[in-house]
Coordinates of C-alpha atoms in Angstrom, one line a residue:
X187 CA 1.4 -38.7 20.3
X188 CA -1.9 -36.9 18.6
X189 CA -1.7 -34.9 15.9
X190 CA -1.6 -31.4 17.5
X191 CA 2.1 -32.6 19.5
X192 CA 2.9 -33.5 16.5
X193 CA 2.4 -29.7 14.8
X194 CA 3.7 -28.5 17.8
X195 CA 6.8 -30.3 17.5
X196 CA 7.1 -29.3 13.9
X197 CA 6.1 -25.3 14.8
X198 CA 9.1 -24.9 17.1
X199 CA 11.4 -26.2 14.3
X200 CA 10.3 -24.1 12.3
X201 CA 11.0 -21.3 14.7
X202 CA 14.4 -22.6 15.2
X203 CA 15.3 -22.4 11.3
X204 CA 14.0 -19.0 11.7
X205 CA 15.7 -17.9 14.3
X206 CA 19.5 -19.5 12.8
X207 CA 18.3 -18.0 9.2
X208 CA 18.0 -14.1 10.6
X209 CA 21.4 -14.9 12.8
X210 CA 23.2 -15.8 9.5
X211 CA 21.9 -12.9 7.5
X212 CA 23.0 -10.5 10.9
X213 CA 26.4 -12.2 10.3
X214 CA 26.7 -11.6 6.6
X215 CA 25.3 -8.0 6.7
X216 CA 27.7 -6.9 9.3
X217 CA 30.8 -8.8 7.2
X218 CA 29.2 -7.2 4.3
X219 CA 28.7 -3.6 4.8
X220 CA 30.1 -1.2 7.4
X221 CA 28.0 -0.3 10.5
X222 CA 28.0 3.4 8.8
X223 CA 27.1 2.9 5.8
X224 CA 24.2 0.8 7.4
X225 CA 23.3 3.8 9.9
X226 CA 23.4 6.2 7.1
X227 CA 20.2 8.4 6.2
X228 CA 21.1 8.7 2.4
X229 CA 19.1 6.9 0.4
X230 CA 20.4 4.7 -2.5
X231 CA 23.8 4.9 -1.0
X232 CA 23.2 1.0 0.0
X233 CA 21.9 0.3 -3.4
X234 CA 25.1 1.9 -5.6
X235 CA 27.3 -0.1 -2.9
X236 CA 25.5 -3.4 -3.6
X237 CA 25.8 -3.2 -7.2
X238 CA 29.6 -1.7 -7.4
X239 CA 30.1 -4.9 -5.4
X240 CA 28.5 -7.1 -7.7
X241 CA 30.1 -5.5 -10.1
X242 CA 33.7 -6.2 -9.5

């Protein structure tokens, strides 16, 4: 195997972490908040949410 095997190897890992990364954060965003709040247009309402939650 040359080097660039090799880096490809290694580059579709890295894609893989990626992709099982942005699934978990889906996963905890939708257990987190509710799909309306996440929909909403009013800004800041996410924020105040975020920190009452951190709060308690």
């Amino acid at each position: 195997m040359d080097f660039w095997n090799i880096f490809e190897y290694a580059a579709w890992g890295i894609s893989g972490l990626l992709l099982l990364w942005m699934l978990f954060d889906a996963v905890q965003v939708n257990r987190d908040f509710s799909e309306e709040l996440l929909t909403s247009s009013r800004e800041g309402e996410l924020e105040d949410q975020s920190e009452k939650h951190e709060l308690t």
